Coordinates of N, CA and C in Angstrom, one line a residue:
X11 N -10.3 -16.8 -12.3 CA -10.6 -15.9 -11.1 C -12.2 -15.8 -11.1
X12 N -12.4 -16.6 -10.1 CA -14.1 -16.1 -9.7 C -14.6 -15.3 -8.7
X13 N -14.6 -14.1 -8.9 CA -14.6 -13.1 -7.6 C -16.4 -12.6 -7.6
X14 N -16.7 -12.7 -6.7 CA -17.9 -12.4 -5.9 C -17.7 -10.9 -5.1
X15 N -18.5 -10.3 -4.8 CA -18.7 -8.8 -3.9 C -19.8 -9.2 -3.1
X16 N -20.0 -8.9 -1.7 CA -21.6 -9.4 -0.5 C -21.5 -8.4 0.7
X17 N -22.5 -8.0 0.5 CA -22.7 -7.5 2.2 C -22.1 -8.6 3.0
X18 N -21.0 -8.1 3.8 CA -20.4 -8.9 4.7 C -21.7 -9.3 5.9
X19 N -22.7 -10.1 5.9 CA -24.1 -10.1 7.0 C -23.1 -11.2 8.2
X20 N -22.5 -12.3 8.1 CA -21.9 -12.9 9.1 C -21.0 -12.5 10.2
X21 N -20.3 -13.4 10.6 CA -19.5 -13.0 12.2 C -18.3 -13.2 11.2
X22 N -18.1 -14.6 10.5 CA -17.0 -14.9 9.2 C -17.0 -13.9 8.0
X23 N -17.9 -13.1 7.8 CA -17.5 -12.8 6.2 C -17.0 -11.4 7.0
X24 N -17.4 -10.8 8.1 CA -17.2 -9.9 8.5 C -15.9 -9.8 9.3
X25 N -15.1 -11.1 10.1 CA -13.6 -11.5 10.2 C -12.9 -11.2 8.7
X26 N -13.9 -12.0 7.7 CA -12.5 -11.5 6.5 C -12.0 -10.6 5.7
X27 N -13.6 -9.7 6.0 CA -13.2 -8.1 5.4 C -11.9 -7.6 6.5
X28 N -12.1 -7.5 8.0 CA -11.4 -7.1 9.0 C -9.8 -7.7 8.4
X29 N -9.8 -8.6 8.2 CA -8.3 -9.7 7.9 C -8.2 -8.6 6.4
X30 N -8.8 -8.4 5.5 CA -8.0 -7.3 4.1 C -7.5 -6.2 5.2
X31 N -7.9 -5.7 6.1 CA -7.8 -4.2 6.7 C -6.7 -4.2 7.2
X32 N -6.4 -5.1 7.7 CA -5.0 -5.5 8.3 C -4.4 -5.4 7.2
X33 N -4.0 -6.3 6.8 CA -3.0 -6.4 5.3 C -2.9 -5.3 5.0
X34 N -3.7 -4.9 4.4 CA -3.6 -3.5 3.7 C -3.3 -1.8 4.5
X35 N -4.0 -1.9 5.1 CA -3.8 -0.5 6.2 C -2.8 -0.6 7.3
X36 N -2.9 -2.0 8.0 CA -2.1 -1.8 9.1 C -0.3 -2.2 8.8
X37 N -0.3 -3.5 7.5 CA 0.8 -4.1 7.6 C 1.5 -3.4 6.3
X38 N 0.5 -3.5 5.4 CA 1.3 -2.5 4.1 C 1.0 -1.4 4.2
X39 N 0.6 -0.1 5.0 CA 0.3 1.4 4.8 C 1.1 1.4 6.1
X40 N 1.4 1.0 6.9 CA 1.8 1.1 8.2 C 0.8 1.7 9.3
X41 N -0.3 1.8 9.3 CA -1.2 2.6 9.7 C -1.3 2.0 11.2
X42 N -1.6 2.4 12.5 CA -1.5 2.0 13.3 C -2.8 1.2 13.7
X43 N -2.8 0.0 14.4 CA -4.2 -0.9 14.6 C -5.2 -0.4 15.5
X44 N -4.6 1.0 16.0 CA -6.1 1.9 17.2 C -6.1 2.6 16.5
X45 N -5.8 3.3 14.9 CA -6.4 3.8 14.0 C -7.2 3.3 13.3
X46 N -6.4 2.0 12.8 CA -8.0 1.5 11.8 C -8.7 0.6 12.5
X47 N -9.0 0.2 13.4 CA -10.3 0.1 14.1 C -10.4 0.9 15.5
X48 N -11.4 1.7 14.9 CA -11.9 2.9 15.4 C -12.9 3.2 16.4
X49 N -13.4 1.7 17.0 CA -14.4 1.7 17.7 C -15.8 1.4 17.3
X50 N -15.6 1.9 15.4 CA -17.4 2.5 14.7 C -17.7 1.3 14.0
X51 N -16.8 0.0 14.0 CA -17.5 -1.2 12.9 C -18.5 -2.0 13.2
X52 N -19.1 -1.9 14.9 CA -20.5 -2.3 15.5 C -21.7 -1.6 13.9
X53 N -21.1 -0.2 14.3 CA -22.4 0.6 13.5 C -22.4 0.4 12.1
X54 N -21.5 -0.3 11.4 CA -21.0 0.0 9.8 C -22.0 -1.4 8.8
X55 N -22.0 -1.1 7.9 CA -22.6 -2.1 6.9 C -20.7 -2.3 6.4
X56 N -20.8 -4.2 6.6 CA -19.3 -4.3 5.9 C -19.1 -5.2 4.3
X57 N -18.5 -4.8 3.3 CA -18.2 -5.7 2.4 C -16.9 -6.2 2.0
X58 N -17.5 -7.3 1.7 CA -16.1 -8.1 1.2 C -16.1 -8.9 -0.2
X59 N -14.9 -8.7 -0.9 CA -14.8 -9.2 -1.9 C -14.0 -10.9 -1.8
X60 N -14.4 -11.7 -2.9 CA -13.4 -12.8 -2.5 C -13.4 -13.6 -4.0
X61 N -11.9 -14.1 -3.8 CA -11.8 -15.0 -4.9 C -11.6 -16.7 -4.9
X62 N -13.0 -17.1 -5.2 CA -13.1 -18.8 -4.3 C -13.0 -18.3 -3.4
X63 N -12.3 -18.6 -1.6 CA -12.5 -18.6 -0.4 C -11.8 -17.7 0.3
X64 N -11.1 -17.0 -0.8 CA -9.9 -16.3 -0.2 C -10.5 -14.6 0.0
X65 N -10.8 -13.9 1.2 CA -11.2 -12.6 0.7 C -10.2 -12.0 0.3
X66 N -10.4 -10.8 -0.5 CA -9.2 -9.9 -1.5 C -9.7 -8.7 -1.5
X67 N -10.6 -8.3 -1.0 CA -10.7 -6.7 -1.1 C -11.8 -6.9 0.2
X68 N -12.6 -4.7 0.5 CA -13.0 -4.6 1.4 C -13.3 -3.6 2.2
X69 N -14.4 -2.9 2.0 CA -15.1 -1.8 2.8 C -16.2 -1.8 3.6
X70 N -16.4 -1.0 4.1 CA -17.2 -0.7 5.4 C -18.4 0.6 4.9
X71 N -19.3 0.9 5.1 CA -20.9 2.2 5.1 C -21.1 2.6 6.2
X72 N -20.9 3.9 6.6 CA -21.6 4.4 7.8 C -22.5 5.3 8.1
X73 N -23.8 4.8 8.1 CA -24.6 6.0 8.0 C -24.4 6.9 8.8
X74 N -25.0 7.8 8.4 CA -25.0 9.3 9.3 C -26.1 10.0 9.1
X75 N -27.2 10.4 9.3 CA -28.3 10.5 8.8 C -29.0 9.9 7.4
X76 N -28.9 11.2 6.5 CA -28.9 10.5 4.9 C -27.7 10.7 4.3
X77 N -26.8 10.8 4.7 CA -25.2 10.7 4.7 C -24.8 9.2 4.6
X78 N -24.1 8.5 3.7 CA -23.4 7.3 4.1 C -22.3 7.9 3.9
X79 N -21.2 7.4 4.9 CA -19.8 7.5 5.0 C -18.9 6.4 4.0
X80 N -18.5 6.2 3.3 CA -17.8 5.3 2.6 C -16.4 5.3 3.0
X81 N -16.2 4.1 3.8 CA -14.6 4.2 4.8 C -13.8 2.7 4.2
X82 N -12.9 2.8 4.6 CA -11.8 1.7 4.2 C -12.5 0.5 2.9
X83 N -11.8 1.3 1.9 CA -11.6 0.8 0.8 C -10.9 0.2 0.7
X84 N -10.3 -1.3 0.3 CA -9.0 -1.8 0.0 C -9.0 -3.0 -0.7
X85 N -7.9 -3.3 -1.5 CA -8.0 -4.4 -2.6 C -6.9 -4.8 -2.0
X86 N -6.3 -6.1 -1.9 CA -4.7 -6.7 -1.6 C -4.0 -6.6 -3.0
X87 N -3.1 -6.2 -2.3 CA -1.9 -5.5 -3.8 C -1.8 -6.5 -4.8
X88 N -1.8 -7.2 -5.0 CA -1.9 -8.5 -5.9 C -3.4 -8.6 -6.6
X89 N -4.2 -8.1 -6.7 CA -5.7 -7.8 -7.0 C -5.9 -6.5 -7.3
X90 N -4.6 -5.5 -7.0 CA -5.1 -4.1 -7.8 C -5.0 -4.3 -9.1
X91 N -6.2 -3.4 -10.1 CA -5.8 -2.7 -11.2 C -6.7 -3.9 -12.1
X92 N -7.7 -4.6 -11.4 CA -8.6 -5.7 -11.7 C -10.5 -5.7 -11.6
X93 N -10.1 -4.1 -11.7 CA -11.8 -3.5 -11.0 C -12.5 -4.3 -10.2
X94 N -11.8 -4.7 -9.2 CA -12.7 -5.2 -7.6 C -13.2 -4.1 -6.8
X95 N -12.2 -2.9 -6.8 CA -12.4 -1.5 -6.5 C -14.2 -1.7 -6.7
X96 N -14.0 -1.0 -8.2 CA -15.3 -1.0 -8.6 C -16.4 -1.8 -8.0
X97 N -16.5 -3.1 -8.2 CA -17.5 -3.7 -7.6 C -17.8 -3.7 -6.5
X98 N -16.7 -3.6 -5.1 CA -17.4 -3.3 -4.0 C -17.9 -1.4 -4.0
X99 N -17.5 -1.0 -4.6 CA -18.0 0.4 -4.6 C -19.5 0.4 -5.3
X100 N -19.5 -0.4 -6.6 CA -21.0 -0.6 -6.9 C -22.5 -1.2 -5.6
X101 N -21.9 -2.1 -5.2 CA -22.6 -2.7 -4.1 C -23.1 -1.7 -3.4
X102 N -21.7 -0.9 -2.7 CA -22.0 0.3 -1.6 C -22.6 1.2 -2.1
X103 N -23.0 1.6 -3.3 CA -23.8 2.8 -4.1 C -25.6 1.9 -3.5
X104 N -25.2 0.8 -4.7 CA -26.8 -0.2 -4.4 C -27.2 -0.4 -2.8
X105 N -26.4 -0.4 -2.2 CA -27.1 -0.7 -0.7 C -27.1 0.7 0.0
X106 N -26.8 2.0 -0.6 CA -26.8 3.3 0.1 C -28.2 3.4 -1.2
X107 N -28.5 3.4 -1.8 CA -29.8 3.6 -2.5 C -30.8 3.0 -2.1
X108 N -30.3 1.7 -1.3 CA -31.6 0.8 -1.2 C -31.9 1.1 0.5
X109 N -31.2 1.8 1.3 CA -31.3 2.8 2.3 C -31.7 3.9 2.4
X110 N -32.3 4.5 1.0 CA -32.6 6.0 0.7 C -31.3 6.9 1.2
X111 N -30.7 6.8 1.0 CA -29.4 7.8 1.1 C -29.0 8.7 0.5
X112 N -28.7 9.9 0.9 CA -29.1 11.1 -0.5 C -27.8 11.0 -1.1
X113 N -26.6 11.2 -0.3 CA -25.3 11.2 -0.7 C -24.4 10.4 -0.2
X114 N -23.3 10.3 -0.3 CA -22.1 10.0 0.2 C -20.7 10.5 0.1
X115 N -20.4 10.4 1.2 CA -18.9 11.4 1.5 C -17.8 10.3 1.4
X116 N -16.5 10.2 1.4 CA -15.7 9.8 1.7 C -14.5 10.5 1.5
X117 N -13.3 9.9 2.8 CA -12.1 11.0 2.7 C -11.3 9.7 1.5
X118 N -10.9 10.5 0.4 CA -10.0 9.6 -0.4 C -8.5 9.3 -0.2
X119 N -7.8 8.7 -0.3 CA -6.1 8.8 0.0 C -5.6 9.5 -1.1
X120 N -4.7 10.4 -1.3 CA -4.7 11.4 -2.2 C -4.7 10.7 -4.0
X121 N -3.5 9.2 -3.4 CA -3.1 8.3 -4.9 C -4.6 8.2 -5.5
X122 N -5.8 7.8 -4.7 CA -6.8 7.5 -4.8 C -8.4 7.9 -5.5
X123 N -7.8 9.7 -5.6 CA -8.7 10.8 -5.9 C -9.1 10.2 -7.9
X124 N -8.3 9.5 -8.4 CA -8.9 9.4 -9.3 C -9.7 8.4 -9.6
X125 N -9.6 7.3 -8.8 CA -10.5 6.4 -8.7 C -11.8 6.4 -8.5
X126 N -12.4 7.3 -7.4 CA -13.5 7.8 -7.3 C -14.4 9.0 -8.4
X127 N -12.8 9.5 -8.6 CA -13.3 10.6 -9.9 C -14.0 9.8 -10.6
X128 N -13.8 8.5 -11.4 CA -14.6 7.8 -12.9 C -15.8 7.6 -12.2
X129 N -16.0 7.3 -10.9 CA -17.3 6.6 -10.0 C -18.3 7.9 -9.8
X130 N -17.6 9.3 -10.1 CA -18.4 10.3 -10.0 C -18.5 11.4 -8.5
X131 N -17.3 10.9 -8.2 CA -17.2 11.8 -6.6 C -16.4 13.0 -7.3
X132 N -17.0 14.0 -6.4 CA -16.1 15.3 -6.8 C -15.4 15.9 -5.4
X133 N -14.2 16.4 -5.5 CA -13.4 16.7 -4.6 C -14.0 18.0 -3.5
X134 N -14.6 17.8 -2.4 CA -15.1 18.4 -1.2 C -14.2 19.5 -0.3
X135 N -13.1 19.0 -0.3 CA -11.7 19.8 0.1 C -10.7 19.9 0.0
X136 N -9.9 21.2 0.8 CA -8.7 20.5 0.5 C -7.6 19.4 0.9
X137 N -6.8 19.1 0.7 CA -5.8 18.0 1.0 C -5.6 18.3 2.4
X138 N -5.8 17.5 3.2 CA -5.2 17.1 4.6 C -4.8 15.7 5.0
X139 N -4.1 15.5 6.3 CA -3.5 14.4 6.6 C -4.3 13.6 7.8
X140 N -4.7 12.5 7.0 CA -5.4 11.3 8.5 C -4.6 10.3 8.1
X141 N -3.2 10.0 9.5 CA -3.0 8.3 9.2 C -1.4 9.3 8.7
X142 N -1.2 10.5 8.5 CA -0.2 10.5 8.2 C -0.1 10.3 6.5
X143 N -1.4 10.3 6.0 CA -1.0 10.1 4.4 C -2.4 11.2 4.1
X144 N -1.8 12.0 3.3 CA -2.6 13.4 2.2 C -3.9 12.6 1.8
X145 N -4.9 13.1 1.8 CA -6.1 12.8 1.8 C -6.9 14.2 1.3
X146 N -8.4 13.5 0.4 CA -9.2 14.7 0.4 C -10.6 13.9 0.7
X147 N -11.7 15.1 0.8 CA -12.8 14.9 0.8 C -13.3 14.7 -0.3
X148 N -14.1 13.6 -0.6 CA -15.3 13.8 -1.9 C -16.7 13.2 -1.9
X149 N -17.8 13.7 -2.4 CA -18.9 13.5 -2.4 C -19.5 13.1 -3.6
X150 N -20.9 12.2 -3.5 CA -21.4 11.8 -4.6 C -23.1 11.9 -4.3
X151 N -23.3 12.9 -5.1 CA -25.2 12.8 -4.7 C -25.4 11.3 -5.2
X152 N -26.6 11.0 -4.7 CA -27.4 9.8 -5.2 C -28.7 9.7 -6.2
X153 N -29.2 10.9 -6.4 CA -30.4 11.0 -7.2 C -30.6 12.1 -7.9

């Protein structure tokens, strides 16, 4: 397994992050396709993970002043439990630092809240539903 993490900077690297989002949100979470693209991925910094040619994981950054947003996180279920997580979240730390970004928010899926726990986000709210699945808020200062 030779897996790589990149700012998604192309028209292709940035089709194959979109292609995990599918998989994962729309075909395995059931999530509907005018929910997870939302209109906002003009504005977004995107990453993608890949193993040899194949992408396998994949997130999106949305600034918001000194706010980055940290939105769709996803690994293909075959790739969880392999710390890909990790690395595209390291990336997204490094490129929200190298942005001067004070913090970052993201809404977690509730299964999820511990994963960003070890990464150092602390829980912002409480449990609500986006997408029809329990979610919380959590933040991470940067400096």
């Amino acid at each position: 397994m030779s897996i790589r993490t990149i700012v998604a900077a192309t028209d292709e690297s940035i089709q194959d992050a979109l292609k995990v989002r599918v998989e994962v949100f729309v075909e395995e979470q059931q999530i509907s396709r005018e929910l997870e693209f939302d209109g906002l991925d003009e504005e977004c910094i995107h990453f993608v993970s890949y193993d040899g040619e194949q992408p396998i994981a994949a997130g999106r950054l949305r600034l918001i002043e000194s706010t980055g947003k940290v939105q769709r996180i996803c690994v293909l279920s075959s790739y969880r439990g392999k710390k890909i997580g990790n690395e595209i979240m390291y990336l997204i730390h490094k490129t929200a630092k190298e942005k001067g970004l004070d913090q970052l928010v993201l809404h977690a899926q509730e299964s999820a809240i511990p994963f960003y726990e070890k990464l150092g986000y602390k829980i912002s709210s409480e449990i609500f539903f986006e997408a029809g699945i329990p979610h919380a808020e959590m933040k991470l200062k940067l400096n």
